[in-house]
PDB file of C-alpha atoms in Angstrom:
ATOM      1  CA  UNK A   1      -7.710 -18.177  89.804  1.00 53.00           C
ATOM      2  CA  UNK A   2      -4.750 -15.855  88.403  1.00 52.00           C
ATOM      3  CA  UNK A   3      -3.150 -19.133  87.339  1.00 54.00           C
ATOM      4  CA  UNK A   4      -6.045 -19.930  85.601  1.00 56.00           C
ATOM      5  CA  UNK A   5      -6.410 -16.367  83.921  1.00 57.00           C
ATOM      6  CA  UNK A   6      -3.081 -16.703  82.940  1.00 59.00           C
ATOM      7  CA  UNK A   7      -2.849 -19.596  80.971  1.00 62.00           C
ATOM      8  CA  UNK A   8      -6.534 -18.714  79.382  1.00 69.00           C
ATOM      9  CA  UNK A   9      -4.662 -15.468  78.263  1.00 74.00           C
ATOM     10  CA  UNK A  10      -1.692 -17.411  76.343  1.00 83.00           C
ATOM     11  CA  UNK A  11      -4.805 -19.333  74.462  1.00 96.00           C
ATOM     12  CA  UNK A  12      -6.492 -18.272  71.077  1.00 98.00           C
ATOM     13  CA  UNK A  13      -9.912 -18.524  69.647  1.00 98.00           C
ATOM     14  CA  UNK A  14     -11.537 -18.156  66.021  1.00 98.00           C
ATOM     15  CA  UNK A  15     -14.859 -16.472  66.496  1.00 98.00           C
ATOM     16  CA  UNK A  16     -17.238 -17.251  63.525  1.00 98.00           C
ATOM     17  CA  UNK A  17     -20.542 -15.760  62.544  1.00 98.00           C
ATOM     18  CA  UNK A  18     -23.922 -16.215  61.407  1.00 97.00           C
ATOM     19  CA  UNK A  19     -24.694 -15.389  57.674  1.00 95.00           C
ATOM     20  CA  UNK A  20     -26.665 -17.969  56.175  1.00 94.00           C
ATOM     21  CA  UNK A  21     -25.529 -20.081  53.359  1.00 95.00           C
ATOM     22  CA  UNK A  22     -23.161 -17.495  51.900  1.00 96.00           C
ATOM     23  CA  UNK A  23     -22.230 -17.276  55.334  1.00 97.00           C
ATOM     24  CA  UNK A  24     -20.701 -20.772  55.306  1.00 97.00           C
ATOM     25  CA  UNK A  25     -18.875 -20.506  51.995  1.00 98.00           C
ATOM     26  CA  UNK A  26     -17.383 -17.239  52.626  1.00 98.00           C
ATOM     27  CA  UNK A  27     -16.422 -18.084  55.835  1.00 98.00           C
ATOM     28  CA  UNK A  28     -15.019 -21.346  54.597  1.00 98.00           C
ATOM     29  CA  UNK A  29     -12.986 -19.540  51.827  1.00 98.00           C
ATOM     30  CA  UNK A  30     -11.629 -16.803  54.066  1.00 98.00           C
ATOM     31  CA  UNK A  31      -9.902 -19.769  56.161  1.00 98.00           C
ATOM     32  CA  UNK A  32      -8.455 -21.355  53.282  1.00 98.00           C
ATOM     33  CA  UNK A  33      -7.102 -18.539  51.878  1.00 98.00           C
ATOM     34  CA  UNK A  34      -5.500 -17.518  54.916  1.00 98.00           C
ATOM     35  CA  UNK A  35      -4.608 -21.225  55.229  1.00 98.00           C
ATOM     36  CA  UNK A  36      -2.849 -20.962  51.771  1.00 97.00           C
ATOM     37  CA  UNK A  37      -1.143 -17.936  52.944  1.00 97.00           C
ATOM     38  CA  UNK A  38       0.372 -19.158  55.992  1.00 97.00           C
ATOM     39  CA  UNK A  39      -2.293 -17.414  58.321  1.00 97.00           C
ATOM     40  CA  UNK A  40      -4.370 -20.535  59.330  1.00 97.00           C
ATOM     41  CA  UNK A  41      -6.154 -19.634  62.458  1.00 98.00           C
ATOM     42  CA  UNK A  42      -7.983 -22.768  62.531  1.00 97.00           C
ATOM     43  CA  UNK A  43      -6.523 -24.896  65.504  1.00 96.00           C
ATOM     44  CA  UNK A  44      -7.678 -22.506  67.750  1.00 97.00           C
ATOM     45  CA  UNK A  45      -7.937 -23.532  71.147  1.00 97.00           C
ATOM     46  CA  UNK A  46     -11.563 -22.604  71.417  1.00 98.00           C
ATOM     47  CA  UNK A  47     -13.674 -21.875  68.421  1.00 98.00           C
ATOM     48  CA  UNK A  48     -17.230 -20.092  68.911  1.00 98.00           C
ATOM     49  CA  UNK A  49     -19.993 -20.736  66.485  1.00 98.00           C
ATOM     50  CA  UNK A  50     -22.839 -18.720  65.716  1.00 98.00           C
ATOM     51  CA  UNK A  51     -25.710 -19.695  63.152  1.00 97.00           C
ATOM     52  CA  UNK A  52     -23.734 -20.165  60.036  1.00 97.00           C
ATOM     53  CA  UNK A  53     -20.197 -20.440  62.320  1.00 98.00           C
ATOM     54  CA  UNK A  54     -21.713 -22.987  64.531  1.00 98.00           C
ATOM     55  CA  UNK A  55     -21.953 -25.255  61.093  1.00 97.00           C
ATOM     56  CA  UNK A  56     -18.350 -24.499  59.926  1.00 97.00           C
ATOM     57  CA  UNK A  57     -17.193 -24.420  63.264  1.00 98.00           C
ATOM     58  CA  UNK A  58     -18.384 -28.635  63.737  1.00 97.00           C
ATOM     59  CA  UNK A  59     -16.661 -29.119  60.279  1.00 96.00           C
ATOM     60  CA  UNK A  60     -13.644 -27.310  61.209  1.00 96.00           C
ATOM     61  CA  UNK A  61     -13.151 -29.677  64.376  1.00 96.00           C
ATOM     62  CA  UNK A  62     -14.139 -32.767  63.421  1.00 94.00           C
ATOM     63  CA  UNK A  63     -11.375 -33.647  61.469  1.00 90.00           C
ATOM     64  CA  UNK A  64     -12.880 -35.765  58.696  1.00 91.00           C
ATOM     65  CA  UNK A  65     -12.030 -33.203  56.109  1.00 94.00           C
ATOM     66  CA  UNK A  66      -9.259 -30.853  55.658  1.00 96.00           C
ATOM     67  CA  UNK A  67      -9.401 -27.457  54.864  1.00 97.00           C
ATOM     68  CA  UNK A  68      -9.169 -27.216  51.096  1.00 97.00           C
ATOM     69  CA  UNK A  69     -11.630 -30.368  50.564  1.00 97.00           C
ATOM     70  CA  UNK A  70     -14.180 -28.082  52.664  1.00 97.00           C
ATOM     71  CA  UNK A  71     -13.464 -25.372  50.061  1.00 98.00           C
ATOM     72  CA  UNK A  72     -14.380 -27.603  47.094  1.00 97.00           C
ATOM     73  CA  UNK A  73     -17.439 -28.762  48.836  1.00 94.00           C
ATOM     74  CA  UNK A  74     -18.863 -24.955  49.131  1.00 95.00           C
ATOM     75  CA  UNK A  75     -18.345 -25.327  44.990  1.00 96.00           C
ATOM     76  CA  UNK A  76     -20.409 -28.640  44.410  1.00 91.00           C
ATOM     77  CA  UNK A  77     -24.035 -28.257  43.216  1.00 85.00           C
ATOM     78  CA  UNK A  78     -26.455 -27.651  46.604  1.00 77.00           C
ATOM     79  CA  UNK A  79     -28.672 -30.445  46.000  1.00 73.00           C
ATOM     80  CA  UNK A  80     -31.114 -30.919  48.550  1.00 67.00           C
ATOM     81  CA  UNK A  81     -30.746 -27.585  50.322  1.00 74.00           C
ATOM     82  CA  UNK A  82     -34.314 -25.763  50.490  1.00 73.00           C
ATOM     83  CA  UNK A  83     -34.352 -22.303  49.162  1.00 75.00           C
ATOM     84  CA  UNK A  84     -35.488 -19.842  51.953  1.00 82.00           C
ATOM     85  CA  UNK A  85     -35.396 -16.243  52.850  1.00 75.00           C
ATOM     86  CA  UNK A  86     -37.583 -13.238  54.572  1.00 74.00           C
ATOM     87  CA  UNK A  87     -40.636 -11.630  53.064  1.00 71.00           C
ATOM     88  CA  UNK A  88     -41.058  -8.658  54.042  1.00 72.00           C
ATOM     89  CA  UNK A  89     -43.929  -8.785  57.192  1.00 74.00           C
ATOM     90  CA  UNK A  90     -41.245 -11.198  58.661  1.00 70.00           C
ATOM     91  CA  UNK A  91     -38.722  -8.316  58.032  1.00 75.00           C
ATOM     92  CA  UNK A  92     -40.627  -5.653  59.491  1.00 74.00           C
ATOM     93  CA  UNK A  93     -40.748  -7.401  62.604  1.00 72.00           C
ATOM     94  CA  UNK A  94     -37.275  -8.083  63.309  1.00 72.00           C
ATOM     95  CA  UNK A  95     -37.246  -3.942  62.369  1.00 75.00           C
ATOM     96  CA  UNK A  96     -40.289  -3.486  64.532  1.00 71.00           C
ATOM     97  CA  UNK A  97     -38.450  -5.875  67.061  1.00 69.00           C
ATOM     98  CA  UNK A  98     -35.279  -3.691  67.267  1.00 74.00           C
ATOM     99  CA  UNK A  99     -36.840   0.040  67.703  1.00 70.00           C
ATOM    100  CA  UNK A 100     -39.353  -1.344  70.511  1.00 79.00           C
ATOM    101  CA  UNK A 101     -36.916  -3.644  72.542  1.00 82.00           C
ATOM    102  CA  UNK A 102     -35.370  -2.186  75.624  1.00 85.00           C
ATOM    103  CA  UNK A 103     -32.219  -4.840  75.895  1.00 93.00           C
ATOM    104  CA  UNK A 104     -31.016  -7.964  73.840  1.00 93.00           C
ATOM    105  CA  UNK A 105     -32.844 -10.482  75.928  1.00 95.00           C
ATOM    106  CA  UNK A 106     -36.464  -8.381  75.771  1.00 93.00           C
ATOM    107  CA  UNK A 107     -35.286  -8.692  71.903  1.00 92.00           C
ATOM    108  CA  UNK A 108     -34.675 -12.165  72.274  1.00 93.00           C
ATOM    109  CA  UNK A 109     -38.025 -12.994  73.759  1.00 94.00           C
ATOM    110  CA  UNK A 110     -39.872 -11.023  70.509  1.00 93.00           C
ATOM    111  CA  UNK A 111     -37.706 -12.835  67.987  1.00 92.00           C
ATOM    112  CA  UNK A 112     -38.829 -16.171  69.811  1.00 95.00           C
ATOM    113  CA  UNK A 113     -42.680 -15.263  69.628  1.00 93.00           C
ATOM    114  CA  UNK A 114     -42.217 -14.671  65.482  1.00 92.00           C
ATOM    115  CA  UNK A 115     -40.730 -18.069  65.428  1.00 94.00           C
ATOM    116  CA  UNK A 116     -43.141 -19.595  67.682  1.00 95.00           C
ATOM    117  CA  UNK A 117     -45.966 -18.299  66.055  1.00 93.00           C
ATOM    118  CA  UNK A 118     -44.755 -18.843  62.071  1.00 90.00           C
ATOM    119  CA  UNK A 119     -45.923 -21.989  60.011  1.00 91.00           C
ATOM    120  CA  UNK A 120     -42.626 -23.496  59.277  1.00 91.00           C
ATOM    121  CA  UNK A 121     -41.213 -26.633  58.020  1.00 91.00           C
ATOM    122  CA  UNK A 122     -41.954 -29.773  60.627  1.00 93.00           C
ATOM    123  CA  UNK A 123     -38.815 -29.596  63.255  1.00 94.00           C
ATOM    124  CA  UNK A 124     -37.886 -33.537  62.712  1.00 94.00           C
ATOM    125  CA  UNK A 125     -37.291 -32.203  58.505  1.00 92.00           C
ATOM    126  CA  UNK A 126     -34.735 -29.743  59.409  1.00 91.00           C
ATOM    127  CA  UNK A 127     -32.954 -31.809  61.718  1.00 93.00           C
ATOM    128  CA  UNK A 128     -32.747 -34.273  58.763  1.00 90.00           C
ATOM    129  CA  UNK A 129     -31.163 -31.321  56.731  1.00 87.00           C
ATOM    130  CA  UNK A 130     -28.519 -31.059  59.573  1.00 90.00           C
ATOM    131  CA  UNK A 131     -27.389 -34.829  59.981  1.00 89.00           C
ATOM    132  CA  UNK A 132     -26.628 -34.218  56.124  1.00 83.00           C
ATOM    133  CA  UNK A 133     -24.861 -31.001  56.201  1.00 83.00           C
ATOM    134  CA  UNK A 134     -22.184 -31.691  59.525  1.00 89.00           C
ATOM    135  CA  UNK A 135     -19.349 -33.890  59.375  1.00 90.00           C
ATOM    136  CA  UNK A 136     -19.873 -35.055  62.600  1.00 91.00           C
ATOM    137  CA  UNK A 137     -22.523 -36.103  65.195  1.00 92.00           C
ATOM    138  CA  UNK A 138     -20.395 -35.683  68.408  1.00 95.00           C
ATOM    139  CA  UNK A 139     -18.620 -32.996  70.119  1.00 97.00           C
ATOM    140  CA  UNK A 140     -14.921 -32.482  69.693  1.00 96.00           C
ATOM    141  CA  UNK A 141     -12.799 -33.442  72.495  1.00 92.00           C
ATOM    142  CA  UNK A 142      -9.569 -32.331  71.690  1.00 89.00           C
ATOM    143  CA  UNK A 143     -10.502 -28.681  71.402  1.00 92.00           C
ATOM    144  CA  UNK A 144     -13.918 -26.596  72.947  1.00 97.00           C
ATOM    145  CA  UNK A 145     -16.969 -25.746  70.560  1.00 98.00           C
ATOM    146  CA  UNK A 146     -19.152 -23.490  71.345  1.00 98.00           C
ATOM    147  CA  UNK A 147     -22.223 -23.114  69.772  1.00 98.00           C
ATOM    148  CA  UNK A 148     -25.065 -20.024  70.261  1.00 98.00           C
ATOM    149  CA  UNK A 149     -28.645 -20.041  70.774  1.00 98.00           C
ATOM    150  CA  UNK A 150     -31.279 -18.075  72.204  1.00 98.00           C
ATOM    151  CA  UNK A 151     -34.464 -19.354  74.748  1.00 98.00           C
ATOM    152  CA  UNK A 152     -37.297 -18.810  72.665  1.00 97.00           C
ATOM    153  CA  UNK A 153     -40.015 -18.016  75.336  1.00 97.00           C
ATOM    154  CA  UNK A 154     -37.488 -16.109  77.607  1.00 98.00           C
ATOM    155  CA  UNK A 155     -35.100 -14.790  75.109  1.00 97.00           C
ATOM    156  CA  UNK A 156     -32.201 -15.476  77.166  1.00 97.00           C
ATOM    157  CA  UNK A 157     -28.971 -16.511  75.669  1.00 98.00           C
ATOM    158  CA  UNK A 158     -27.420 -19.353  75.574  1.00 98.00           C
ATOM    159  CA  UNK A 159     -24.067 -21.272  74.925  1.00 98.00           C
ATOM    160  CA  UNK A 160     -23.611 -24.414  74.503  1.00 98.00           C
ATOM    161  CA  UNK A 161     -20.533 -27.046  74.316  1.00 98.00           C
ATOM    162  CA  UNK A 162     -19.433 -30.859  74.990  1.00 97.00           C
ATOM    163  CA  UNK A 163     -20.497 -30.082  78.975  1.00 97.00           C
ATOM    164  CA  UNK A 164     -23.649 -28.571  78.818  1.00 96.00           C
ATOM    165  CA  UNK A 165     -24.980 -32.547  78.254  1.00 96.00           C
ATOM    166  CA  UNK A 166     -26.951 -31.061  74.690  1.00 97.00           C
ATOM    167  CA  UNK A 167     -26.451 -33.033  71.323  1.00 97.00           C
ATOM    168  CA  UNK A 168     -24.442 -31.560  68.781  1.00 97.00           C
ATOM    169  CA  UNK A 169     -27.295 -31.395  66.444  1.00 97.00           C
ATOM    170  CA  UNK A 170     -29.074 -30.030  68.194  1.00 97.00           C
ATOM    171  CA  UNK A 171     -27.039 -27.091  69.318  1.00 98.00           C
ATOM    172  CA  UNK A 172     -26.462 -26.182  65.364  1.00 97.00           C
ATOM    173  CA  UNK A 173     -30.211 -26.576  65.190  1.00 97.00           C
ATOM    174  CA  UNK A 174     -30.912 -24.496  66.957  1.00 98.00           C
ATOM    175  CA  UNK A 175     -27.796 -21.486  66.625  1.00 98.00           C
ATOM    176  CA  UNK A 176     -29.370 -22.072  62.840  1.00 96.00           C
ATOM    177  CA  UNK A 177     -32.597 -21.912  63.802  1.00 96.00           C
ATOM    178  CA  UNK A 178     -34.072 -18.390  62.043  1.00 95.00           C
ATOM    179  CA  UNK A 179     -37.002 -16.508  63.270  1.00 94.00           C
ATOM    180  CA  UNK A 180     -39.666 -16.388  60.999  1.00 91.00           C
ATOM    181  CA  UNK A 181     -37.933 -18.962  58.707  1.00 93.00           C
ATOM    182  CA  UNK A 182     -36.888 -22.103  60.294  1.00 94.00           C
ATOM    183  CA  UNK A 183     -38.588 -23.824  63.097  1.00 96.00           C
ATOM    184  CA  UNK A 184     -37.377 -23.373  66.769  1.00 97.00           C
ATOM    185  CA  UNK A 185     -35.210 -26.459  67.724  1.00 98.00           C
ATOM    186  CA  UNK A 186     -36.847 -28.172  71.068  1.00 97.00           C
ATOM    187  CA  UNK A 187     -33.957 -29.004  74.034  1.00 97.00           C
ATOM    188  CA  UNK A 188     -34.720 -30.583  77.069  1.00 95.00           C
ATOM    189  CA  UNK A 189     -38.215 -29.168  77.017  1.00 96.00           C
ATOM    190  CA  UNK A 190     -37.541 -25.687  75.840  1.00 97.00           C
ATOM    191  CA  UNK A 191     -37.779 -23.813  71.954  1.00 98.00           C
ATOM    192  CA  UNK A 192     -34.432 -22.388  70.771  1.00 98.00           C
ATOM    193  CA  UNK A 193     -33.524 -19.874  67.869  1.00 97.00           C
ATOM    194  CA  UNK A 194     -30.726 -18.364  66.112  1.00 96.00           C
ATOM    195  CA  UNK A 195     -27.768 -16.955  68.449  1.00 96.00           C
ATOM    196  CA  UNK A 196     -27.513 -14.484  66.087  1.00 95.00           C
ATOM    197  CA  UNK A 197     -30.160 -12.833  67.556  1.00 94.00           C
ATOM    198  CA  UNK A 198     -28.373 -11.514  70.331  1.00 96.00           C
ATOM    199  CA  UNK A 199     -24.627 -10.953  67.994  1.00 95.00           C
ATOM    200  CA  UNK A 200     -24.112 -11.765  64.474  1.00 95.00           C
ATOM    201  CA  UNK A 201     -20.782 -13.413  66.032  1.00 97.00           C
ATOM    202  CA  UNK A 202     -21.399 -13.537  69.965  1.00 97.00           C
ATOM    203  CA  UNK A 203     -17.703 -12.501  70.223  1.00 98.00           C
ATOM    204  CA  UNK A 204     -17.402 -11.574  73.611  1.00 97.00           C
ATOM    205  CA  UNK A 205     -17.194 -15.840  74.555  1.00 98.00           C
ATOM    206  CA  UNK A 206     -13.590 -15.676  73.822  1.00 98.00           C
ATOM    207  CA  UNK A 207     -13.029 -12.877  76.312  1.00 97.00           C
ATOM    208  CA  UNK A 208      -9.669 -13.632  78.357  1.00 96.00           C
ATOM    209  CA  UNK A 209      -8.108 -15.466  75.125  1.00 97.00           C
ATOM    210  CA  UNK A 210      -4.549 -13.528  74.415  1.00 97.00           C
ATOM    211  CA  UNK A 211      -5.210 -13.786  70.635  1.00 98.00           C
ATOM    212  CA  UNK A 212      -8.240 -14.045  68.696  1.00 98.00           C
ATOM    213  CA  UNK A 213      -9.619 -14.194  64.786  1.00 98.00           C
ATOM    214  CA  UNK A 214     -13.021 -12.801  64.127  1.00 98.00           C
ATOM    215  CA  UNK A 215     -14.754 -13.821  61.261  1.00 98.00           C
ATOM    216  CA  UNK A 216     -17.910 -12.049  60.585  1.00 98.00           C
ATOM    217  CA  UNK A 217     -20.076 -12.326  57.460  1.00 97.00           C
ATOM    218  CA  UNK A 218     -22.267  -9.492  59.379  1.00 94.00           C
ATOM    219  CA  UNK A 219     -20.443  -7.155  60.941  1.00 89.00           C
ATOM    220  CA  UNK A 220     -23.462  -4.720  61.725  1.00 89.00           C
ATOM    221  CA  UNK A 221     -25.354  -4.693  64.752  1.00 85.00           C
ATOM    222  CA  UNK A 222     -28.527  -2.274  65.899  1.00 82.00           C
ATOM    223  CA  UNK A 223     -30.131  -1.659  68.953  1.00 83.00           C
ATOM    224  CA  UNK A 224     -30.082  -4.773  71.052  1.00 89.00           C
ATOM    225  CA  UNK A 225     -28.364  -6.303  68.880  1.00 91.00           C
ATOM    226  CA  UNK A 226     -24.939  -6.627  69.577  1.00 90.00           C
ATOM    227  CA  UNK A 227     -22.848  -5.456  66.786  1.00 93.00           C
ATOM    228  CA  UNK A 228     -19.525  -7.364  65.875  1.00 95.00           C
ATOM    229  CA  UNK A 229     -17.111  -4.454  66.029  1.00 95.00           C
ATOM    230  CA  UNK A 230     -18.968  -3.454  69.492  1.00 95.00           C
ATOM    231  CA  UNK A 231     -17.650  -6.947  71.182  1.00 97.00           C
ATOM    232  CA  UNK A 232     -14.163  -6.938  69.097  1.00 97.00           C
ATOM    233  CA  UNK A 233     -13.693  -3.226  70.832  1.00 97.00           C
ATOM    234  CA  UNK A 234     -14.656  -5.328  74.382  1.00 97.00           C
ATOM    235  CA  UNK A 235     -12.149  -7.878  73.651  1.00 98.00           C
ATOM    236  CA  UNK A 236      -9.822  -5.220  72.638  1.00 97.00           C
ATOM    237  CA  UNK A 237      -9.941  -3.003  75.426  1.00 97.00           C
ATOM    238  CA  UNK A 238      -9.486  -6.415  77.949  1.00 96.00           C
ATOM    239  CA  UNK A 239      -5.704  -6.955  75.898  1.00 96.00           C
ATOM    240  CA  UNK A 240      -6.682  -9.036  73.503  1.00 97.00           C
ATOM    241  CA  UNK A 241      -4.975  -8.754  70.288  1.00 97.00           C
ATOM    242  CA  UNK A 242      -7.714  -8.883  68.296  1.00 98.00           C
ATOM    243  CA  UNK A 243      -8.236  -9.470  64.092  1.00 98.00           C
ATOM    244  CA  UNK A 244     -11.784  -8.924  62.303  1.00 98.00           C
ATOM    245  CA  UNK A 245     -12.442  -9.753  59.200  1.00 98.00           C
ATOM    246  CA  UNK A 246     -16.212  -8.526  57.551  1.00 98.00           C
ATOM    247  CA  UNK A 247     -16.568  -8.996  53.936  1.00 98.00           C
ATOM    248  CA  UNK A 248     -15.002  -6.681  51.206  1.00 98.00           C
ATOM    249  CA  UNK A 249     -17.173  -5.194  48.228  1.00 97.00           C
ATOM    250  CA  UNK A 250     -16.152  -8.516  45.705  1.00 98.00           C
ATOM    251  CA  UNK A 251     -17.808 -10.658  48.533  1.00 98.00           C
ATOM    252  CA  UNK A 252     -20.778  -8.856  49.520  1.00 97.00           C
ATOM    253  CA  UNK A 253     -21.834  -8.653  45.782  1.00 97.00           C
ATOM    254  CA  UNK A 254     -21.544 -12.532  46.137  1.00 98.00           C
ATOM    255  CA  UNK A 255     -23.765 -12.779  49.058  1.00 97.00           C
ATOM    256  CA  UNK A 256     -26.438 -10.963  47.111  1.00 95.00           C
ATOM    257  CA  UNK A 257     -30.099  -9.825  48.358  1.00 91.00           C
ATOM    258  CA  UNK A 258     -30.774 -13.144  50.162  1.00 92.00           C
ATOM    259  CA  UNK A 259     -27.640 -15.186  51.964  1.00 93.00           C
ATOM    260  CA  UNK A 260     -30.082 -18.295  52.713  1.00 92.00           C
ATOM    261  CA  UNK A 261     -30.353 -18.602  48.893  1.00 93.00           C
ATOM    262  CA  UNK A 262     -27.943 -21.828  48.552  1.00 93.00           C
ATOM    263  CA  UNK A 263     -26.974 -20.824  45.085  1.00 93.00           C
ATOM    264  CA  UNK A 264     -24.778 -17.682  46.819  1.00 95.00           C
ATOM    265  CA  UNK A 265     -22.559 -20.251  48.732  1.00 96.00           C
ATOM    266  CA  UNK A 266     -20.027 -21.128  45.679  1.00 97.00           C
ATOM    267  CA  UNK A 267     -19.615 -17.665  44.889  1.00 98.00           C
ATOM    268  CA  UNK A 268     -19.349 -16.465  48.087  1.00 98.00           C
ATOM    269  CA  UNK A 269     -16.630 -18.661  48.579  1.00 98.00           C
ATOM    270  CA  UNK A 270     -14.757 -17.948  45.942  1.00 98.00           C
ATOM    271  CA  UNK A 271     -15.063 -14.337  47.321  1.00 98.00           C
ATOM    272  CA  UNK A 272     -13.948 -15.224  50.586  1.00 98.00           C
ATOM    273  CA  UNK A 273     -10.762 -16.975  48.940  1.00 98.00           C
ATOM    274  CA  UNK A 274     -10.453 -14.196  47.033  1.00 98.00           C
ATOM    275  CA  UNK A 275     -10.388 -11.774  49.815  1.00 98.00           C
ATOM    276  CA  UNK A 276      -8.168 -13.690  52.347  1.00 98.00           C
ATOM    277  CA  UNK A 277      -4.825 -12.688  51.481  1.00 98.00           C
ATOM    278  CA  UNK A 278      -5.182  -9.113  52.236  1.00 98.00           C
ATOM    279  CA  UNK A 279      -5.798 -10.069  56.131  1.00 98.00           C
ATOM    280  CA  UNK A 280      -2.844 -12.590  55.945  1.00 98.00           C
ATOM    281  CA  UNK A 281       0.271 -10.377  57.421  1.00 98.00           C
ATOM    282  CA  UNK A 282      -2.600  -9.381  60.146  1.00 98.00           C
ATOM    283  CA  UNK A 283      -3.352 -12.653  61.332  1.00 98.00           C
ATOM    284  CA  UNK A 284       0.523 -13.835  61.247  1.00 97.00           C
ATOM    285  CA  UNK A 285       1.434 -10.958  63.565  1.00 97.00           C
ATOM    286  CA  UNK A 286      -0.946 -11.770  66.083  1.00 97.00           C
ATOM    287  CA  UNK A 287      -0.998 -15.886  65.781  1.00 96.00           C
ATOM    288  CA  UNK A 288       1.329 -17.839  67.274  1.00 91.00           C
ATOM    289  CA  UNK A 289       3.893 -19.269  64.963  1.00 77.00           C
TER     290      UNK A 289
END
């Protein structure tokens, strides 16, 4: 077991959170910039996905597409994605949600009965949306995915990868899958929503990794809700070395009121470009050369 805590601790990770659509074009022009810079954290031994992550995290590791083609794609028109957002009954309940839950999973089961009980989209549509927006169908081998989700009817978390016997889809589905906005993702019998619901980035899954990137369109947490600089301080304190990146000012002006509005995702990642070079030296000191 030390053997195997060992080598685990001379591995690295890239943690990447949920944030919608400007969530995926930030995040996507944060790793390009750092890319560009000589900072590229992206052949991370283990890359965790949450929401938004979970989609950039299949196009990071499928290897159809390099990184700065992946950039320019963020820029091109977003035909065919379907405006959405949160009026504000569904945000009062998420608010309502995080005063009256005792722990994340209690939180959990709440966010589950909004989704449950919310006139959405037919399930089969969305999952349409998804076999458009991946590069790929199948889990990576070379490297471990992990993708977030939460148990809709039990609120207990979940993460998923290339063993857990789940299709790929169907994971990001599901890690995608926001309460009140998008319909709960069905898996071997059971309804799953967003991971974010339990941490914007779920961060503590790379616990044990030596070096790890953070990437974290929300960096706030409250309540249950596991913040992103909570779980960094986790990793921290276990000797990981440890970089976080949240958006500057210039990018959260980009994301705007609404980050599921697909017209935010160019200029959010020209914001996240934009922004990358000032993490550079900090991600070269801690990433192996």
């Amino acid at each position: 077991m030390a053997d195997k805590d060992d080598a685990k601790r001379n591995r690295t990770a890239l943690v990447l959170g949920g944030g919608g659509l400007a969530g995926i074009g930030w995040e996507i022009g944060v790793l390009h910039g750092l890319a560009r810079a000589g900072a590229d954290p992206t052949g991370a031994d283990l890359i965790v996905g949450t929401s938004a992550g979970s989609v950039v995290g299949v196009q990071l590791t499928s290897g159809r597409l390099p990184l700065p083609e992946l950039y320019e794609r963020q820029l091109a028109d977003p035909e065919g994605e379907v405006p959405a957002g949160m009026g504000p009954g569904v945000l009062a309940r998420y608010l309502w949600g995080v005063v009256r839950a005792r722990d994340t999973q209690a939180y959990g089961a709440r966010m589950g009965r909004l989704a449950l009980s919310t006139p959405t989209e037919p399930e089969e549509v969305r999952r349409a949306v998804f076999a458009e927006r991946l590069l790929a169908l199948e889990w990576p081998r070379a490297r471990r995915l992990v993708v977030t989700a939460v148990d809709a009817l039990t609120g207990e978390f979940r993460a998923f990868d290339r063993e857990s016997g789940v299709e790929l889809i169907d994971a990001v589905g599901a890690s995608c899958a926001v309460p009140g906005v998008w319909p709960p993702v069905t898996i071997d019998g059971r309804r799953f929503i967003d991971g974010g619901v339990r941490s914007s980035t779920n961060a503590d899954l790379a616990l044990g990794y030596g070096t790890v990137v953070v990437v974290a369109p929300i960096a706030v947490g409250g309540g249950p809700v596991l913040s992103a600089r909570t779980l960094v301080s986790r990793l921290t304190a276990s000797g990981s070395r440890v970089v976080l990146i949240t958006p500057d000012r210039g990018a959260r002006r980009a994301f705007g009121r609404n980050v599921l509005d697909p017209s935010r995702r160019a200029p959010s990642a020209r914001a996240g470009l934009a922004q990358a070079p000032a993490h550079a030296s900090q991600v070269r000191a801690i990433w192996p050369a």
